[in-house]
Structures are given as structure tokens and as C-alpha cells.
Tab-separated table of C-alpha atoms in Angstrom:
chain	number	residue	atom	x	y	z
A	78	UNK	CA	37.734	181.705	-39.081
A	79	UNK	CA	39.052	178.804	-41.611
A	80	UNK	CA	37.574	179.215	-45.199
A	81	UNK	CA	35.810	176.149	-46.274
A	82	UNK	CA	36.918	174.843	-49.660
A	83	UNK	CA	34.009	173.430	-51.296
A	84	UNK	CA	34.373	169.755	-52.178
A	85	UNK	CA	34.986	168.616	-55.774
A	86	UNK	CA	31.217	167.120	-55.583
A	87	UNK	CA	30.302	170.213	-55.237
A	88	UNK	CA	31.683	171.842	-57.615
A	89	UNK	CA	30.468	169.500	-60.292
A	90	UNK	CA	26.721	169.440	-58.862
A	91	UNK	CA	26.918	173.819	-59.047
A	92	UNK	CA	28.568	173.907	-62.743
A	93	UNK	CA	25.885	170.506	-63.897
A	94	UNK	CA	23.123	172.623	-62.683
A	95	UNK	CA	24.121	175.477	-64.065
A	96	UNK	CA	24.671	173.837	-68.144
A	97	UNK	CA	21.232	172.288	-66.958
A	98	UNK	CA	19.622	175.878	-66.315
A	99	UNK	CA	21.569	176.806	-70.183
A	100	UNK	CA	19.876	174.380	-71.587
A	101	UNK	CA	16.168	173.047	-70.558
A	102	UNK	CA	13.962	175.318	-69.081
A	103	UNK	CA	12.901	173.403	-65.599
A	104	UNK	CA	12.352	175.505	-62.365
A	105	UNK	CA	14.813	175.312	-59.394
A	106	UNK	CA	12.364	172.482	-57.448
A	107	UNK	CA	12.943	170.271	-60.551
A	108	UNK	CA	16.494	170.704	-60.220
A	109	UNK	CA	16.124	170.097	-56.753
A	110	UNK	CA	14.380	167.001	-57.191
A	111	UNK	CA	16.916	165.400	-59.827
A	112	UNK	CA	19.993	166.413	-58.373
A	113	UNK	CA	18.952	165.062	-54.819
A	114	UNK	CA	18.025	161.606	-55.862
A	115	UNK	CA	20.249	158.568	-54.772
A	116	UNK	CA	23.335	158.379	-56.872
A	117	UNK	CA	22.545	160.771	-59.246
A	118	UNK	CA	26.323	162.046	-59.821
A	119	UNK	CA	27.113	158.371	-59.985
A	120	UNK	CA	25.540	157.902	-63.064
A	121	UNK	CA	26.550	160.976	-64.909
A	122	UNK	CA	29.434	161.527	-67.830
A	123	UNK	CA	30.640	164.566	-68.559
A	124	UNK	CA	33.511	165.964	-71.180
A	125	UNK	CA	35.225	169.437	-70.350
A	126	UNK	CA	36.972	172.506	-71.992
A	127	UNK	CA	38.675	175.039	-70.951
A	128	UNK	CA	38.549	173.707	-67.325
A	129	UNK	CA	34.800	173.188	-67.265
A	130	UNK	CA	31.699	170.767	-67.934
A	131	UNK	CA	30.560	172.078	-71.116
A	132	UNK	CA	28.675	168.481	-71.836
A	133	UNK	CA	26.715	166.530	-69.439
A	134	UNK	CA	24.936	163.262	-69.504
A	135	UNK	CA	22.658	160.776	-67.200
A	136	UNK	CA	20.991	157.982	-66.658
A	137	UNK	CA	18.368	155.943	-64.844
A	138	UNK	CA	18.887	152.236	-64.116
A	139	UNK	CA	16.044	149.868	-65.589
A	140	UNK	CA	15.817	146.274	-65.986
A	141	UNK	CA	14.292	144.287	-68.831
A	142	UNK	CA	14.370	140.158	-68.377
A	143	UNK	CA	16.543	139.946	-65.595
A	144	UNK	CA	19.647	142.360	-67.836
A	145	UNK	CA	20.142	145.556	-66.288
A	146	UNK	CA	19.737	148.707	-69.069
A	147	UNK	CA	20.443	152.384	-68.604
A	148	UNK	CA	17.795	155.052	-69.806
A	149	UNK	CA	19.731	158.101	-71.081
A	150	UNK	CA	18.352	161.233	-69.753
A	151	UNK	CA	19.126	165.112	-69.544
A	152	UNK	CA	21.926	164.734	-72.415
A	153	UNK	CA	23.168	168.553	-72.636
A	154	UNK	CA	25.541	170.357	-73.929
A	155	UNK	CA	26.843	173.975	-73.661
A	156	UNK	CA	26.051	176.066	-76.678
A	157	UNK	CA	29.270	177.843	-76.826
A	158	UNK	CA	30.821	174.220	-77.596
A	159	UNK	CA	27.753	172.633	-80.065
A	160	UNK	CA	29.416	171.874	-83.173
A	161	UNK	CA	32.927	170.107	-82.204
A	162	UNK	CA	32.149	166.753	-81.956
A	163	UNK	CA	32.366	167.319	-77.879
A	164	UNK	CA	28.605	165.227	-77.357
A	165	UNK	CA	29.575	162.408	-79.600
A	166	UNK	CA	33.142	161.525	-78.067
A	167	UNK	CA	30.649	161.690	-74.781
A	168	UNK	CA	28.538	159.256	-75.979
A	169	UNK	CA	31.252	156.404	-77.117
A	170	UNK	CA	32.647	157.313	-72.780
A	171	UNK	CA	29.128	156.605	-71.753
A	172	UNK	CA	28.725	153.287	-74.340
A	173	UNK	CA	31.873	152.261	-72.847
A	174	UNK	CA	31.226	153.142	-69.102
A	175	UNK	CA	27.972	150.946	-69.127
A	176	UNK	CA	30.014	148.103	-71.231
A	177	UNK	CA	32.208	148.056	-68.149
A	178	UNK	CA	29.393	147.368	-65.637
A	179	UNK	CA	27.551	145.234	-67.312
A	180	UNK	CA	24.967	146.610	-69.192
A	181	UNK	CA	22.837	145.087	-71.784
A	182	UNK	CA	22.069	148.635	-73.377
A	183	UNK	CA	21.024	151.702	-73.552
A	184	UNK	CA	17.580	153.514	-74.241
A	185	UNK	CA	16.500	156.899	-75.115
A	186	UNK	CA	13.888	158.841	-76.002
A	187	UNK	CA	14.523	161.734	-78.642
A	188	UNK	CA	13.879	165.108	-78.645
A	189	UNK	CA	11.720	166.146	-81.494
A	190	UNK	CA	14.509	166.539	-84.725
A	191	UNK	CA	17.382	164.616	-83.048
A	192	UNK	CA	16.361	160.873	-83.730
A	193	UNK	CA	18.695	161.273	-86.740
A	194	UNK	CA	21.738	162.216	-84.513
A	195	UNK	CA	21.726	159.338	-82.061
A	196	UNK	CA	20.871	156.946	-85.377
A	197	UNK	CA	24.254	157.650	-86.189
A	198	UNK	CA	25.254	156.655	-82.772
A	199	UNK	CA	23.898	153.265	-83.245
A	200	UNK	CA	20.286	153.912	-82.085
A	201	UNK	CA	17.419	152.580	-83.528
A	202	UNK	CA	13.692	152.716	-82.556
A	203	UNK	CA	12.298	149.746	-81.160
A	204	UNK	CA	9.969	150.646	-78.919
A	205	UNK	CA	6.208	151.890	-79.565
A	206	UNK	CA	3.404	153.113	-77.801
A	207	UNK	CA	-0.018	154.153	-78.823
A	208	UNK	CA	-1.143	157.861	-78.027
A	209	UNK	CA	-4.666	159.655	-78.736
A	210	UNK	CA	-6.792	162.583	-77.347
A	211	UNK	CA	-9.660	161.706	-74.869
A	212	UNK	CA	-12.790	163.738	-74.392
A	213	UNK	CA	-14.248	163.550	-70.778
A	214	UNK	CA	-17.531	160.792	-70.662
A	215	UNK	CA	-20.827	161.584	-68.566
A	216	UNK	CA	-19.637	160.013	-65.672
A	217	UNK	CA	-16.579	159.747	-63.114
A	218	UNK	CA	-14.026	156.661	-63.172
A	219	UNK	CA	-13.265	155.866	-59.575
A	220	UNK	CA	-9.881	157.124	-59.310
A	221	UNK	CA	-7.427	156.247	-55.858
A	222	UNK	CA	-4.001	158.195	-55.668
A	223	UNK	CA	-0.801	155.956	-54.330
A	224	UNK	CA	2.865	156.430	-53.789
A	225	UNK	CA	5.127	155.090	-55.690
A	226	UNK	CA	5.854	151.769	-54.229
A	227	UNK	CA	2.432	150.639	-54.959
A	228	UNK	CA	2.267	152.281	-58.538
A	229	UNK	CA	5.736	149.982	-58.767
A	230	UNK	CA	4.158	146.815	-57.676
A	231	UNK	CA	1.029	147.131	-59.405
A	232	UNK	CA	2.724	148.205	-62.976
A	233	UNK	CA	4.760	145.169	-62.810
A	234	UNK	CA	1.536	143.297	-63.250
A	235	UNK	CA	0.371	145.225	-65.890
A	236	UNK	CA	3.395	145.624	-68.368
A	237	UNK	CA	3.015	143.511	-71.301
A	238	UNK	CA	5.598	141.234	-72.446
A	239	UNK	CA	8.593	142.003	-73.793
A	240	UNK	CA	8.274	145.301	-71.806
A	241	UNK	CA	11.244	147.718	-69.657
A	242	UNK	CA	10.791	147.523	-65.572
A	243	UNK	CA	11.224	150.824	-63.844
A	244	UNK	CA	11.328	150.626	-60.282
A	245	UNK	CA	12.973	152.560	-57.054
A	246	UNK	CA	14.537	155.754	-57.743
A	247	UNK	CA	12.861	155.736	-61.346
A	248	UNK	CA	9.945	155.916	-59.403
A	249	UNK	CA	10.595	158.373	-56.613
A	250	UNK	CA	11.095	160.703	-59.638
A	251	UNK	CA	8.164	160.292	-61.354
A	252	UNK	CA	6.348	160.429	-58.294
A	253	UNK	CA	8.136	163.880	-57.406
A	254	UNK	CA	6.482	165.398	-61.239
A	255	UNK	CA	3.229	163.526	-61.456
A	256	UNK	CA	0.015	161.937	-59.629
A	257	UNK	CA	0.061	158.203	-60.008
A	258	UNK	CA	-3.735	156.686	-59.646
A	259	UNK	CA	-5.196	153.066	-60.034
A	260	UNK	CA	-9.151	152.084	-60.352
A	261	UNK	CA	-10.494	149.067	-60.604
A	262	UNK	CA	-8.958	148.061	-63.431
A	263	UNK	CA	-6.406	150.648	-64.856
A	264	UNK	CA	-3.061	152.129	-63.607
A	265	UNK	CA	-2.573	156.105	-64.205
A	266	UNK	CA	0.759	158.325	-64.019
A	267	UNK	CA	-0.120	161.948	-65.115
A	268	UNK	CA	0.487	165.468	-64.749
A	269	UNK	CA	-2.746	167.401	-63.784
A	270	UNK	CA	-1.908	171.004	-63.916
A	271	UNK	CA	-2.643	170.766	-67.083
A	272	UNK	CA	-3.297	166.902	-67.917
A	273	UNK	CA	-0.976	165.217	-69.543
A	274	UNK	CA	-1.479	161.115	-69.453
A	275	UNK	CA	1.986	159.607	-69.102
A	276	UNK	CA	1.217	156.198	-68.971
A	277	UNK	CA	-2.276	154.672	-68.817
A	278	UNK	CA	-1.651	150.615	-68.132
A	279	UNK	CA	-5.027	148.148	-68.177
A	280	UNK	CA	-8.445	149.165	-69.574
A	281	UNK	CA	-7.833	152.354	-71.907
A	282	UNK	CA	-11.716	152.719	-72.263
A	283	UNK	CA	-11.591	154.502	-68.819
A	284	UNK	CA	-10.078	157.502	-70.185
A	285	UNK	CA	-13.139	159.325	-70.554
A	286	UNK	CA	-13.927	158.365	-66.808
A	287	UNK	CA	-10.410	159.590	-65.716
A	288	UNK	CA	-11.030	163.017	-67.538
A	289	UNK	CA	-14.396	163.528	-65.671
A	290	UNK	CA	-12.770	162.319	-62.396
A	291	UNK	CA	-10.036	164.933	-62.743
A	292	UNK	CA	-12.180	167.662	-64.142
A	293	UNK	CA	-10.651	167.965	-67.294
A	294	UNK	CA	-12.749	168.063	-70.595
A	295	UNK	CA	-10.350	166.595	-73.213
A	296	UNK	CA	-6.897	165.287	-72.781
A	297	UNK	CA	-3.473	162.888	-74.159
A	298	UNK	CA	-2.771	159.805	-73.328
A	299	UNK	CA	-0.746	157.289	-73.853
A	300	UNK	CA	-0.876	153.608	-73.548
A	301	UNK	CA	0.796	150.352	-74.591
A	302	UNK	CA	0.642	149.584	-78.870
A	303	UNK	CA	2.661	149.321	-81.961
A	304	UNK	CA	1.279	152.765	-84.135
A	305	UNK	CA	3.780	155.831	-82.707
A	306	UNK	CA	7.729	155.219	-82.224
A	307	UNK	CA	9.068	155.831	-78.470
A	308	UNK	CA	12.057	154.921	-77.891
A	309	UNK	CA	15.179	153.955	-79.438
A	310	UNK	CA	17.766	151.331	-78.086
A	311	UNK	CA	21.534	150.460	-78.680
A	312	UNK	CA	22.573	147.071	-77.763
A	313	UNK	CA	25.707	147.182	-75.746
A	314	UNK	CA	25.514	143.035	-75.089
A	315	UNK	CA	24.193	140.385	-77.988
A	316	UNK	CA	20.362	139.124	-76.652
A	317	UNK	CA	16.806	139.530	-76.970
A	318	UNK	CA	15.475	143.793	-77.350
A	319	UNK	CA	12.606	145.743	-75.814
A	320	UNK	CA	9.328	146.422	-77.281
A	321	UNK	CA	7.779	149.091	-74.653
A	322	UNK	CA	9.089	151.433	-73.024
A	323	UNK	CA	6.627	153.534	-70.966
A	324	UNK	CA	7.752	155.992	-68.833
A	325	UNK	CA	9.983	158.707	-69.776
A	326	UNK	CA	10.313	161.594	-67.650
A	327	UNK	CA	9.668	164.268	-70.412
């Protein structure tokens, strides 16, 4: 029987989910999830040591006035190798990776203690969001679940100006960690086991509605204003910047 020699692919996929697994603590279905969407090793930079990824990066494509932006995600790095200035050579590849197709720039949204860091890198915050705690009202909102081509379509109409579009893959994503709901006048992504309110989009007075819908008595959520910084942008192409940034897939 011939030995099969597995491809190069597949070697990077088993050693990115592995610093992955070193790293963040997400089950084997979330790593399932990530590393099976649609060109998800094409938007990836890594640097290596010793003949391994020790540092990993991604990102998801987003658009903002017709000027395509990337929204830096799962940024890891192996903690044998912290300390040598291996993430930050990583991070002027990526910068000049996106440069060379075209993108406007680059997003991100910190982990708690790190906005510092990437403020070195040339980030700054620009987007904001508003985010309070909800206590369930005395009666239901009507709540419909969709898929995530109709969440897409719908949140288009909702976003306020000046605001990121997430579509397609960004999407399927979401849609593989959350519920996504609209009523009559609202638009809802959230995780339910427990609640956590991701994005609510339209009338924020139904929280309390939502909460009774869902059985919850008191829960965060997060919506579109100017009082708690989000996310943090580096401009890779002179032009106008974003000021919302909803969804991040925490």
C-alpha cells in the first residue's frame, strides 16, 4: 500500500489549529467551524521558528463605502516565542499583504490590556458602540429567528452612517455561534446559552421584550452610540474612517 504524504495545506491547517488550541480556549466544533469556512487559509499570515508556525494571524473581509477593509481576528502567538518581536514583524507582513491587494485598512478589536500594543502598531480607536444591562419587561417582544442571508439584508438597512458592512462568510460565522432574530422593528444577533446581546440594530427599547421572549431575566447588550470604545483602525490607504463597527466575533 503507498503511504499518503499529507499535503502542505494540511500541514499548516493541523500545526494553526494546534497554536489555536495553545492559545484561546474554544472547543473542537469552533475550530471546526473557522477552519472550514471559504478561504480561510487564504487570508492567514504566519511567521515561523525552528521549522514551525509559532505566530498566526487572520482576517475577515468587510467593506465600508464601496473600499474593501480586513477585520483582524484570532492574532496568536506561541508562548514559547512571546517576547522576540516575532508578532510585530507579523503585523508590518500582514500591513503589507493587504497594501498589496488593495485594502483601505485594517480593524481590530482588542483584547482587554492589549489596546496599548497595537497603538504602537499604528492603531487607534475610532469606533464606538453603546453597551448596558437589560432587565426582562412584563411582556414578550415578538421575536422571528432567520439565517443569515436575511440578517445580511436586513442589517444593511439598519447600519447607521458612516458604519462597516459585514456580509457572506462574515455572516455564515456568526450564524454558526449565535441566533440572529428580527421583530417588528429591531434586528438581534446573540448568544442564548447564556445571553449575550451582540448586536441589537433599530429600537433598543425592546430589550426588555427580547429578555422575556428568550426567558432570560437580565442581560448585555449592545447597540449603535458614541459612550464605550470598540474598535480600533489603521489606515493602510488616505480617505474617509469608520465610526461603527458592530460585529466582532468575540
Amino acid at each position: 500500500m503507498r503511504n499518503t504524504v499529507p499535503s502542505p495545506r494540511a500541514v499548516n491547517e493541523a500545526r494553526l489549529r494546534q497554536l489555536w488550541r495553545q492559545v484561546f480556549d474554544d472547543p473542537e466544533e469552533f475550530l471546526d467551524l473557522f477552519f472550514g469556512l471559504p478561504g480561510c487559509l487564504n487570508r492567514c499570515c504566519t511567521a515561523s521558528r525552528d521549522g514551525k508556525i509559532v505566530s498566526a494571524l487572520y482576517w475577515f473581509d468587510c467593506d465600508f463605502r464601496d473600499r474593501k477593509l480586513a477585520y483582524l481576528y484570532g492574532a496568536a502567538t506561541d508562548p514559547v516565542y512571546r517576547g522576540q518581536g516575532i508578532f510585530r514583524g507579523l503585523m508590518e507582513r500582514y500591513h503589507a499583504v493587504l497594501r498589496e491587494q488593495g485594502y483601505a485598512g485594517s480593524l481590530l478589536v482588542p483584547a482587554e490590556g492589549l489596546a496599548g500594543m497595537y497603538e504602537k502598531m499604528g492603531y487607534r480607536y475610532v469606533c464606538y458602540r453603546k453597551v448596558w444591562t437589560a432587565q426582562a419587561g412584563e411582556s414578550s417582544a415578538a421575536l422571528t429567528e432567520i439565517s443569515a442571508g436575511e440578517f445580511g439584508s436586513l442589517r444593511e438597512k439598519y447600519l447607521p452612517e458612516n458604519a462597516v458592512s459585514q456580509t457572506g462568510t462574515n455572516l455564515t460565522f456568526l450564524r454558526g455561534q449565535a441566533n440572529l432574530f428580527r421583530g417588528e422593528d429591531f434586528l438581534l444577533a446573540a448568544e442564548t446559552k447564556p445571553f449575550r446581546g451582540i448586536e441589537l440594530l433599530g429600537n433598543s427599547e425592546a430589550a426588555p421584550g427580547i429578555l422575556r421572549a428568550l426567558g432570560e431575566k437580565e442581560g448585555i447588550f449592545s447597540t449603535v452610540g458614541n459612550e464605550t470604545p470598540f474598535a480600533m483602525y489603521h489606515a493602510l490607504q488616505p480617505g474617509p474612517e469608520p465610526a461603527y463597527f458592530g460585529l466582532a466575533f468575540d
